[in-house]
Amino acid sequence: MERIQKIIHHPLYKEYTGKIREWEKDRPFCRHDYVHFLNVARLAMIIKLKENIDVPQELVYAAALVHDIGRHIQYETGRDHALESGRLAPPVLKAAGFSGSETDMIIEAVVNHRNEQVKEEKNLKGLLYRADKLSRECYFCEVNQLCDWKEGKKNETLLL
């Protein structure tokens, strides 16, 4: 997983995650930080193994690590963070050693990680969508009642 190490140590990746951290420093709700990124990666791996989905582990981790890196742009401008993450990720992925076709697959998953139409797909897009949604621990959240997520979207039940 050498390429994953290159992502997390890449100067642009650190810059983007630092900007998100600054925007969210007083946020009482779920944050878009390394904990979230790793939770998404690990949940995607569990789903991948459980459903026998043929996606390389490095692609799962890469997609999870970069899927929200454009969040700071959404805070600054209102533009969709999924699309912005897809725009920001390619230089980081290329520097980490991902091929053009691997990068395309990762970016397709990133830009679709909020698209409910990919939810049941047995590929990286479906894995990232489901893992991202499952990563939110609404059942433990102390500010759940203040959250603006619609009730149907909140994870109120721990799924095993």
Coordinates of N, CA, C and O in Angstrom, one line a residue:
M1 N 0.8 -1.2 0.0 CA 0.0 0.0 0.0 C 0.9 1.3 0.0 O 0.5 2.3 0.6
E2 N 2.0 1.2 -0.7 CA 2.9 2.3 -0.8 C 2.2 3.5 -1.4 O 2.5 4.7 -1.0
R3 N 1.3 3.3 -2.4 CA 0.7 4.4 -3.0 C -0.3 5.2 -2.1 O -0.4 6.4 -2.2
I4 N -0.8 4.4 -1.2 CA -1.7 5.1 -0.2 C -0.9 6.0 0.7 O -1.3 7.1 1.1
Q5 N 0.3 5.5 1.1 CA 1.2 6.4 1.9 C 1.6 7.7 1.2 O 1.6 8.7 1.8
K6 N 1.7 7.5 -0.1 CA 2.1 8.7 -0.9 C 0.9 9.7 -1.0 O 1.1 10.9 -1.0
I7 N -0.3 9.2 -1.0 CA -1.5 10.1 -0.9 C -1.5 10.9 0.4 O -1.5 12.1 0.4
I8 N -1.4 10.2 1.5 CA -1.5 10.9 2.8 C -0.4 11.8 3.1 O -0.5 12.7 3.9
H9 N 0.8 11.6 2.4 CA 1.9 12.5 2.6 C 2.1 13.6 1.5 O 3.0 14.4 1.6
H10 N 1.2 13.6 0.6 CA 1.3 14.5 -0.5 C 1.0 15.9 0.0 O 0.0 16.1 0.7
P11 N 1.8 16.9 -0.4 CA 1.6 18.3 0.1 C 0.2 18.9 -0.3 O -0.4 19.6 0.6
L12 N -0.3 18.6 -1.5 CA -1.7 19.1 -1.8 C -2.7 18.4 -0.9 O -3.7 19.1 -0.5
Y13 N -2.6 17.1 -0.7 CA -3.5 16.4 0.2 C -3.5 17.0 1.6 O -4.6 17.2 2.1
K14 N -2.4 17.2 2.1 CA -2.3 17.9 3.4 C -2.9 19.3 3.4 O -3.5 19.7 4.4
E15 N -2.7 20.0 2.3 CA -3.2 21.4 2.2 C -4.8 21.3 2.2 O -5.4 22.0 3.0
Y16 N -5.3 20.4 1.4 CA -6.8 20.3 1.3 C -7.4 19.9 2.7 O -8.4 20.4 3.1
T17 N -6.8 18.8 3.3 CA -7.4 18.4 4.5 C -7.2 19.4 5.7 O -8.0 19.5 6.6
G18 N -6.1 20.2 5.6 CA -5.9 21.3 6.5 C -7.0 22.3 6.4 O -7.4 22.9 7.4
K19 N -7.3 22.7 5.2 CA -8.4 23.7 5.0 C -9.7 23.2 5.5 O -10.5 23.9 6.1
I20 N -10.0 21.9 5.3 CA -11.3 21.3 5.8 C -11.2 21.4 7.3 O -12.2 21.8 7.9
R21 N -10.1 21.0 7.9 CA -10.0 21.0 9.4 C -10.3 22.4 9.9 O -11.0 22.6 10.9
E22 N -9.7 23.5 9.2 CA -9.9 24.8 9.7 C -11.4 25.2 9.6 O -12.0 25.8 10.5
W23 N -12.0 24.9 8.5 CA -13.5 25.2 8.3 C -14.3 24.5 9.3 O -15.4 25.0 9.7
E24 N -13.9 23.3 9.7 CA -14.8 22.5 10.6 C -14.3 22.5 12.1 O -14.9 21.8 12.9
K25 N -13.4 23.4 12.4 CA -12.9 23.4 13.8 C -14.0 23.6 14.9 O -13.8 23.0 16.0
D26 N -15.0 24.3 14.6 CA -16.1 24.5 15.5 C -17.4 23.7 15.2 O -18.4 23.9 15.8
R27 N -17.3 22.9 14.2 CA -18.4 22.1 13.8 C -18.8 21.0 14.8 O -17.9 20.2 15.1
P28 N -20.0 21.0 15.3 CA -20.4 20.0 16.3 C -20.8 18.7 15.7 O -20.9 17.7 16.3
F29 N -21.0 18.7 14.3 CA -21.5 17.5 13.6 C -20.3 16.7 13.1 O -19.2 17.0 13.3
C30 N -20.7 15.7 12.4 CA -19.7 14.8 11.7 C -18.6 15.7 11.0 O -19.0 16.6 10.3
R31 N -17.4 15.3 11.1 CA -16.3 16.0 10.4 C -15.8 15.2 9.2 O -16.0 14.0 9.1
H32 N -15.2 15.9 8.3 CA -14.6 15.3 7.1 C -13.1 15.2 7.3 O -12.4 16.1 6.8
D33 N -12.7 14.3 8.1 CA -11.3 14.2 8.5 C -10.7 12.8 8.3 O -11.4 12.0 7.7
Y34 N -9.5 12.6 8.8 CA -8.9 11.3 8.6 C -9.7 10.1 9.2 O -9.7 9.0 8.6
V35 N -10.3 10.4 10.3 CA -11.2 9.3 10.9 C -12.3 9.0 10.0 O -12.5 7.8 9.7
H36 N -13.0 10.0 9.4 CA -14.0 9.7 8.5 C -13.5 8.9 7.2 O -14.1 7.9 6.8
F37 N -12.4 9.4 6.7 CA -11.8 8.8 5.5 C -11.5 7.3 5.7 O -11.8 6.5 4.9
L38 N -10.9 7.0 6.9 CA -10.5 5.7 7.2 C -11.7 4.8 7.5 O -11.8 3.6 7.2
N39 N -12.7 5.4 8.2 CA -14.0 4.6 8.4 C -14.6 4.2 7.1 O -15.1 3.1 6.9
V40 N -14.7 5.2 6.1 CA -15.2 4.9 4.8 C -14.4 3.8 4.2 O -15.0 2.8 3.6
A41 N -13.1 3.8 4.2 CA -12.3 2.8 3.6 C -12.5 1.5 4.2 O -12.7 0.4 3.5
R42 N -12.5 1.4 5.5 CA -12.7 0.1 6.2 C -14.1 -0.5 6.0 O -14.2 -1.7 5.8
L43 N -15.1 0.4 6.0 CA -16.5 -0.1 5.7 C -16.6 -0.6 4.3 O -17.2 -1.6 4.0
A44 N -16.0 0.1 3.4 CA -16.0 -0.3 2.0 C -15.3 -1.7 1.8 O -15.7 -2.6 1.1
M45 N -14.2 -1.9 2.6 CA -13.5 -3.2 2.5 C -14.4 -4.3 3.1 O -14.4 -5.4 2.5
I46 N -15.1 -4.0 4.1 CA -16.0 -5.0 4.7 C -17.1 -5.4 3.7 O -17.4 -6.6 3.5
I47 N -17.7 -4.4 3.1 CA -18.7 -4.6 2.1 C -18.1 -5.4 0.9 O -18.7 -6.4 0.4
K48 N -17.0 -5.0 0.5 CA -16.3 -5.6 -0.7 C -16.1 -7.1 -0.4 O -16.4 -8.0 -1.2
L49 N -15.6 -7.4 0.8 CA -15.3 -8.8 1.2 C -16.6 -9.6 1.4 O -16.8 -10.8 0.9
K50 N -17.6 -9.0 2.0 CA -18.9 -9.7 2.3 C -19.6 -10.0 1.0 O -20.2 -11.0 0.9
E51 N -19.5 -9.0 0.0 CA -20.3 -9.2 -1.2 C -19.4 -9.7 -2.4 O -19.9 -9.8 -3.5
N52 N -18.1 -10.0 -2.1 CA -17.2 -10.6 -3.1 C -17.1 -9.7 -4.3 O -17.3 -10.1 -5.4
I53 N -16.9 -8.4 -4.1 CA -16.8 -7.4 -5.1 C -15.3 -7.3 -5.5 O -14.5 -7.1 -4.7
D54 N -15.1 -7.4 -6.8 CA -13.7 -7.5 -7.3 C -13.1 -6.1 -7.6 O -13.2 -5.6 -8.7
V55 N -12.7 -5.4 -6.5 CA -12.0 -4.1 -6.6 C -10.8 -4.1 -5.8 O -10.8 -4.6 -4.6
P56 N -9.6 -3.8 -6.3 CA -8.4 -3.8 -5.5 C -8.4 -2.9 -4.3 O -9.0 -1.8 -4.3
Q57 N -7.9 -3.4 -3.2 CA -7.8 -2.7 -1.9 C -7.3 -1.3 -2.1 O -7.8 -0.4 -1.5
E58 N -6.2 -1.2 -2.8 CA -5.6 0.2 -3.0 C -6.6 1.2 -3.6 O -6.6 2.3 -3.2
L59 N -7.4 0.7 -4.5 CA -8.4 1.6 -5.1 C -9.4 2.0 -4.1 O -9.9 3.2 -4.1
V60 N -9.8 1.1 -3.3 CA -10.8 1.4 -2.2 C -10.3 2.4 -1.3 O -11.0 3.4 -1.0
Y61 N -9.1 2.2 -0.8 CA -8.5 3.2 0.1 C -8.3 4.5 -0.5 O -8.5 5.6 0.1
A62 N -7.8 4.5 -1.8 CA -7.5 5.8 -2.5 C -8.8 6.6 -2.6 O -8.8 7.8 -2.3
A63 N -9.9 5.9 -3.1 CA -11.1 6.6 -3.3 C -11.7 7.2 -1.9 O -12.1 8.3 -1.9
A64 N -11.6 6.4 -0.9 CA -12.0 6.8 0.4 C -11.2 8.0 0.9 O -11.8 9.0 1.5
L65 N -9.9 8.0 0.7 CA -9.1 9.1 1.2 C -9.3 10.4 0.5 O -9.1 11.5 1.1
V66 N -9.7 10.4 -0.8 CA -9.8 11.6 -1.5 C -11.3 12.0 -1.8 O -11.5 13.1 -2.3
H67 N -12.3 11.2 -1.3 CA -13.6 11.5 -1.7 C -14.2 12.8 -1.2 O -15.1 13.4 -1.8
D68 N -13.7 13.4 -0.2 CA -14.2 14.7 0.4 C -13.1 15.8 0.4 O -13.3 16.8 1.0
I69 N -12.0 15.7 -0.3 CA -11.0 16.7 -0.3 C -11.4 18.0 -0.8 O -10.8 19.0 -0.6
G70 N -12.5 18.1 -1.5 CA -13.0 19.3 -2.0 C -14.0 20.0 -1.1 O -14.7 21.0 -1.5
R71 N -14.2 19.5 0.1 CA -15.2 20.0 1.0 C -15.0 21.4 1.3 O -15.9 22.2 1.5
H72 N -13.7 21.8 1.5 CA -13.4 23.2 1.8 C -13.9 24.2 0.7 O -14.4 25.3 1.0
I73 N -13.9 23.7 -0.5 CA -14.5 24.6 -1.6 C -16.0 24.7 -1.5 O -16.5 25.8 -1.8
Q74 N -16.6 23.7 -1.1 CA -18.1 23.8 -0.9 C -18.4 24.8 0.2 O -19.3 25.6 0.1
Y75 N -17.6 24.8 1.3 CA -17.8 25.8 2.3 C -17.5 27.2 1.8 O -18.2 28.1 2.2
E76 N -16.5 27.3 1.0 CA -16.1 28.7 0.5 C -17.0 29.2 -0.6 O -17.3 30.4 -0.6
T77 N -17.5 28.3 -1.5 CA -18.3 28.8 -2.7 C -19.7 28.2 -2.8 O -20.4 28.7 -3.6
G78 N -19.9 27.1 -2.1 CA -21.2 26.4 -2.3 C -21.2 25.4 -3.4 O -22.2 24.7 -3.6
R79 N -20.1 25.2 -4.1 CA -20.1 24.2 -5.2 C -20.0 22.8 -4.6 O -19.5 22.6 -3.5
D80 N -20.5 21.9 -5.3 CA -20.6 20.5 -4.9 C -19.3 19.9 -4.5 O -18.4 19.9 -5.4
H81 N -19.1 19.5 -3.3 CA -17.8 19.0 -2.9 C -17.4 17.7 -3.6 O -16.2 17.4 -3.8
A82 N -18.4 16.9 -4.0 CA -18.0 15.6 -4.8 C -17.4 16.0 -6.1 O -16.3 15.4 -6.5
L83 N -17.9 16.9 -6.8 CA -17.3 17.3 -8.1 C -16.0 18.0 -7.9 O -15.0 17.8 -8.6
E84 N -15.9 18.8 -6.8 CA -14.6 19.5 -6.5 C -13.5 18.5 -6.1 O -12.4 18.6 -6.5
S85 N -13.9 17.5 -5.3 CA -13.0 16.5 -4.9 C -12.5 15.7 -6.2 O -11.3 15.4 -6.3
G86 N -13.4 15.5 -7.1 CA -13.0 14.8 -8.4 C -12.0 15.7 -9.2 O -11.2 15.2 -9.9
R87 N -12.2 17.0 -9.1 CA -11.3 17.9 -9.8 C -9.9 18.0 -9.1 O -8.9 18.1 -9.8
L88 N -9.9 18.0 -7.8 CA -8.6 18.1 -7.0 C -7.8 16.8 -7.0 O -6.6 16.9 -6.8
A89 N -8.4 15.7 -7.0 CA -7.7 14.4 -6.7 C -6.7 14.0 -7.8 O -5.7 13.4 -7.4
P90 N -6.9 14.2 -9.1 CA -6.0 13.6 -10.1 C -4.5 13.9 -9.9 O -3.7 12.9 -10.0
P91 N -4.1 15.1 -9.6 CA -2.7 15.3 -9.4 C -2.1 14.5 -8.3 O -1.0 14.0 -8.3
V92 N -2.9 14.4 -7.2 CA -2.4 13.6 -6.0 C -2.3 12.1 -6.4 O -1.3 11.5 -6.0
L93 N -3.3 11.6 -7.1 CA -3.3 10.2 -7.5 C -2.2 9.9 -8.4 O -1.5 8.9 -8.3
K94 N -2.0 10.8 -9.4 CA -0.9 10.6 -10.4 C 0.4 10.6 -9.7 O 1.3 9.7 -9.9
A95 N 0.7 11.5 -8.8 CA 1.9 11.6 -8.0 C 2.1 10.3 -7.1 O 3.3 9.9 -6.9
A96 N 1.0 9.7 -6.7 CA 1.1 8.5 -5.9 C 1.4 7.3 -6.7 O 1.7 6.2 -6.1
G97 N 1.2 7.4 -8.0 CA 1.6 6.3 -8.9 C 0.4 5.5 -9.5 O 0.6 4.5 -10.1
F98 N -0.8 6.1 -9.4 CA -2.0 5.4 -10.0 C -2.0 5.7 -11.5 O -1.7 6.8 -11.9
S99 N -2.3 4.7 -12.2 CA -2.4 4.8 -13.7 C -3.6 5.6 -14.1 O -4.4 5.9 -13.3
G100 N -3.6 6.0 -15.3 CA -4.7 6.8 -15.9 C -6.1 6.1 -15.7 O -7.0 6.7 -15.3
S101 N -6.1 4.8 -16.0 CA -7.4 4.0 -15.9 C -7.8 3.9 -14.4 O -8.9 3.9 -14.1
E102 N -6.8 3.7 -13.5 CA -7.1 3.6 -12.1 C -7.6 4.9 -11.6 O -8.6 5.0 -10.8
T103 N -7.0 6.0 -12.0 CA -7.4 7.3 -11.6 C -8.8 7.6 -12.1 O -9.7 8.1 -11.3
D104 N -9.1 7.2 -13.3 CA -10.5 7.4 -13.9 C -11.5 6.7 -13.0 O -12.6 7.2 -12.7
M105 N -11.2 5.5 -12.6 CA -12.1 4.7 -11.8 C -12.3 5.3 -10.5 O -13.5 5.4 -10.0
I106 N -11.3 5.8 -9.9 CA -11.4 6.4 -8.5 C -12.2 7.7 -8.7 O -13.1 8.0 -7.9
I107 N -11.9 8.5 -9.7 CA -12.6 9.8 -9.8 C -14.1 9.6 -10.1 O -14.9 10.3 -9.6
E108 N -14.4 8.6 -10.9 CA -15.8 8.3 -11.2 C -16.5 7.9 -9.9 O -17.7 8.4 -9.7
A109 N -15.9 7.2 -9.0 CA -16.5 6.9 -7.7 C -16.6 8.1 -6.8 O -17.6 8.3 -6.2
V110 N -15.6 8.9 -6.8 CA -15.6 10.2 -6.0 C -16.7 11.1 -6.4 O -17.5 11.6 -5.6
V111 N -16.8 11.4 -7.7 CA -17.9 12.3 -8.1 C -19.3 11.8 -8.0 O -20.2 12.5 -7.9
N112 N -19.4 10.5 -7.8 CA -20.7 9.8 -7.6 C -21.0 9.4 -6.2 O -22.0 8.8 -5.9
H113 N -20.1 9.8 -5.2 CA -20.3 9.3 -3.9 C -21.6 9.8 -3.2 O -21.9 9.4 -2.1
R114 N -22.3 10.8 -3.8 CA -23.5 11.3 -3.3 C -24.7 11.0 -4.2 O -25.8 11.4 -3.9
N115 N -24.4 10.2 -5.2 CA -25.4 9.8 -6.2 C -26.1 8.5 -5.9 O -25.5 7.4 -6.0
E116 N -27.3 8.6 -5.4 CA -28.0 7.4 -4.9 C -28.2 6.4 -6.0 O -28.4 5.2 -5.7
Q117 N -28.2 6.8 -7.2 CA -28.4 5.8 -8.3 C -27.3 4.7 -8.4 O -27.5 3.7 -9.0
V118 N -26.1 5.0 -7.8 CA -25.0 4.0 -7.8 C -25.0 3.1 -6.6 O -24.2 2.2 -6.5
K119 N -25.9 3.4 -5.7 CA -26.0 2.7 -4.4 C -25.8 1.2 -4.4 O -25.0 0.6 -3.7
E120 N -26.5 0.5 -5.3 CA -26.4 -1.0 -5.4 C -25.4 -1.5 -6.3 O -25.3 -2.8 -6.5
E121 N -24.7 -0.7 -7.0 CA -23.7 -1.2 -8.0 C -22.6 -2.0 -7.3 O -22.1 -1.6 -6.2
K122 N -22.2 -3.0 -7.9 CA -21.1 -3.9 -7.3 C -19.8 -3.5 -7.9 O -19.1 -4.3 -8.5
N123 N -19.4 -2.3 -7.6 CA -18.1 -1.7 -8.1 C -17.7 -0.7 -7.1 O -18.2 -0.5 -6.1
L124 N -16.6 0.1 -7.5 CA -16.1 1.1 -6.6 C -17.0 2.2 -6.3 O -17.1 2.7 -5.2
K125 N -17.8 2.6 -7.3 CA -18.8 3.6 -7.1 C -19.8 3.2 -6.0 O -20.1 3.9 -5.1
G126 N -20.4 2.0 -6.1 CA -21.3 1.5 -5.2 C -20.7 1.3 -3.8 O -21.4 1.7 -2.8
L127 N -19.5 0.8 -3.7 CA -18.8 0.6 -2.5 C -18.6 2.0 -1.7 O -18.9 2.1 -0.5
L128 N -18.1 3.0 -2.5 CA -17.9 4.3 -1.8 C -19.2 4.9 -1.4 O -19.2 5.5 -0.3
Y129 N -20.2 4.9 -2.2 CA -21.5 5.5 -1.8 C -22.0 4.9 -0.5 O -22.3 5.6 0.4
R130 N -22.1 3.5 -0.5 CA -22.6 2.9 0.7 C -21.7 3.1 1.9 O -22.3 3.3 3.0
A131 N -20.4 2.9 1.8 CA -19.6 3.1 2.9 C -19.6 4.5 3.5 O -19.6 4.7 4.7
D132 N -19.7 5.5 2.6 CA -19.8 6.9 3.1 C -21.0 7.1 3.9 O -21.0 7.7 5.0
K133 N -22.1 6.6 3.5 CA -23.4 6.7 4.2 C -23.4 6.0 5.5 O -23.8 6.5 6.5
L134 N -22.8 4.8 5.5 CA -22.8 3.9 6.7 C -21.8 4.5 7.7 O -21.8 4.1 8.9
S135 N -20.8 5.3 7.3 CA -19.8 5.8 8.2 C -20.3 6.7 9.3 O -19.6 7.0 10.3
R136 N -21.4 7.3 9.1 CA -22.0 8.3 10.0 C -22.7 7.6 11.2 O -23.6 6.8 11.0
E137 N -22.3 7.9 12.3 CA -22.7 7.2 13.5 C -23.8 8.0 14.3 O -23.6 8.4 15.4
C138 N -24.9 8.2 13.6 CA -26.0 9.1 14.1 C -26.5 8.5 15.4 O -27.0 9.3 16.3
Y139 N -26.5 7.2 15.6 CA -27.0 6.6 16.8 C -26.2 6.9 18.0 O -26.7 6.8 19.1
F140 N -25.0 7.4 17.9 CA -24.2 7.8 19.0 C -24.1 9.3 19.2 O -23.5 9.8 20.1
C141 N -24.6 10.1 18.2 CA -24.3 11.5 18.1 C -25.1 12.3 19.2 O -26.3 12.1 19.4
E142 N -24.3 13.1 19.9 CA -24.9 14.0 20.9 C -25.7 15.2 20.4 O -26.4 15.8 21.1
V143 N -25.4 15.5 19.1 CA -26.1 16.7 18.5 C -27.1 16.2 17.4 O -27.4 17.0 16.5
N144 N -27.5 15.0 17.4 CA -28.3 14.4 16.4 C -29.6 15.3 16.1 O -29.9 15.5 15.0
Q145 N -30.2 15.8 17.2 CA -31.4 16.5 17.0 C -31.2 17.9 16.3 O -32.1 18.4 15.7
L146 N -30.0 18.4 16.3 CA -29.7 19.6 15.6 C -29.2 19.4 14.2 O -29.1 20.4 13.4
C147 N -28.9 18.2 13.8 CA -28.4 17.9 12.5 C -29.5 18.2 11.4 O -30.6 17.9 11.6
D148 N -29.0 18.7 10.3 CA -29.9 19.0 9.2 C -30.1 17.9 8.2 O -30.8 18.0 7.2
W149 N -29.5 16.7 8.5 CA -29.8 15.5 7.6 C -31.2 15.1 7.8 O -31.8 15.2 8.9
K150 N -31.9 14.8 6.7 CA -33.3 14.3 6.8 C -33.3 13.0 7.6 O -32.4 12.2 7.6
E151 N -34.4 12.8 8.3 CA -34.5 11.6 9.2 C -34.3 10.3 8.4 O -33.7 9.4 9.0
G152 N -34.7 10.2 7.2 CA -34.5 9.0 6.5 C -33.0 8.7 6.1 O -32.7 7.6 5.8
K153 N -32.2 9.7 6.2 CA -30.8 9.6 5.8 C -29.9 9.3 7.0 O -28.8 8.8 6.9
K154 N -30.4 9.6 8.2 CA -29.6 9.4 9.4 C -29.5 7.9 9.7 O -30.4 7.1 9.5
N155 N -28.3 7.5 10.1 CA -28.0 6.1 10.6 C -28.4 6.0 12.0 O -27.7 6.3 12.9
E156 N -29.7 5.6 12.2 CA -30.2 5.4 13.6 C -30.0 4.0 14.1 O -30.3 3.8 15.3
T157 N -29.6 3.1 13.3 CA -29.5 1.7 13.7 C -28.1 1.2 13.3 O -27.6 1.4 12.2
L158 N -27.4 0.6 14.2 CA -26.1 0.0 14.0 C -26.3 -1.2 13.1 O -27.0 -2.2 13.5
L159 N -25.7 -1.2 11.9 CA -25.8 -2.4 11.1 C -24.6 -3.3 11.2 O -23.5 -2.8 11.3
L160 N -24.9 -4.6 11.4 CA -23.8 -5.5 11.6 C -23.6 -6.5 10.4 O -24.5 -6.7 9.7

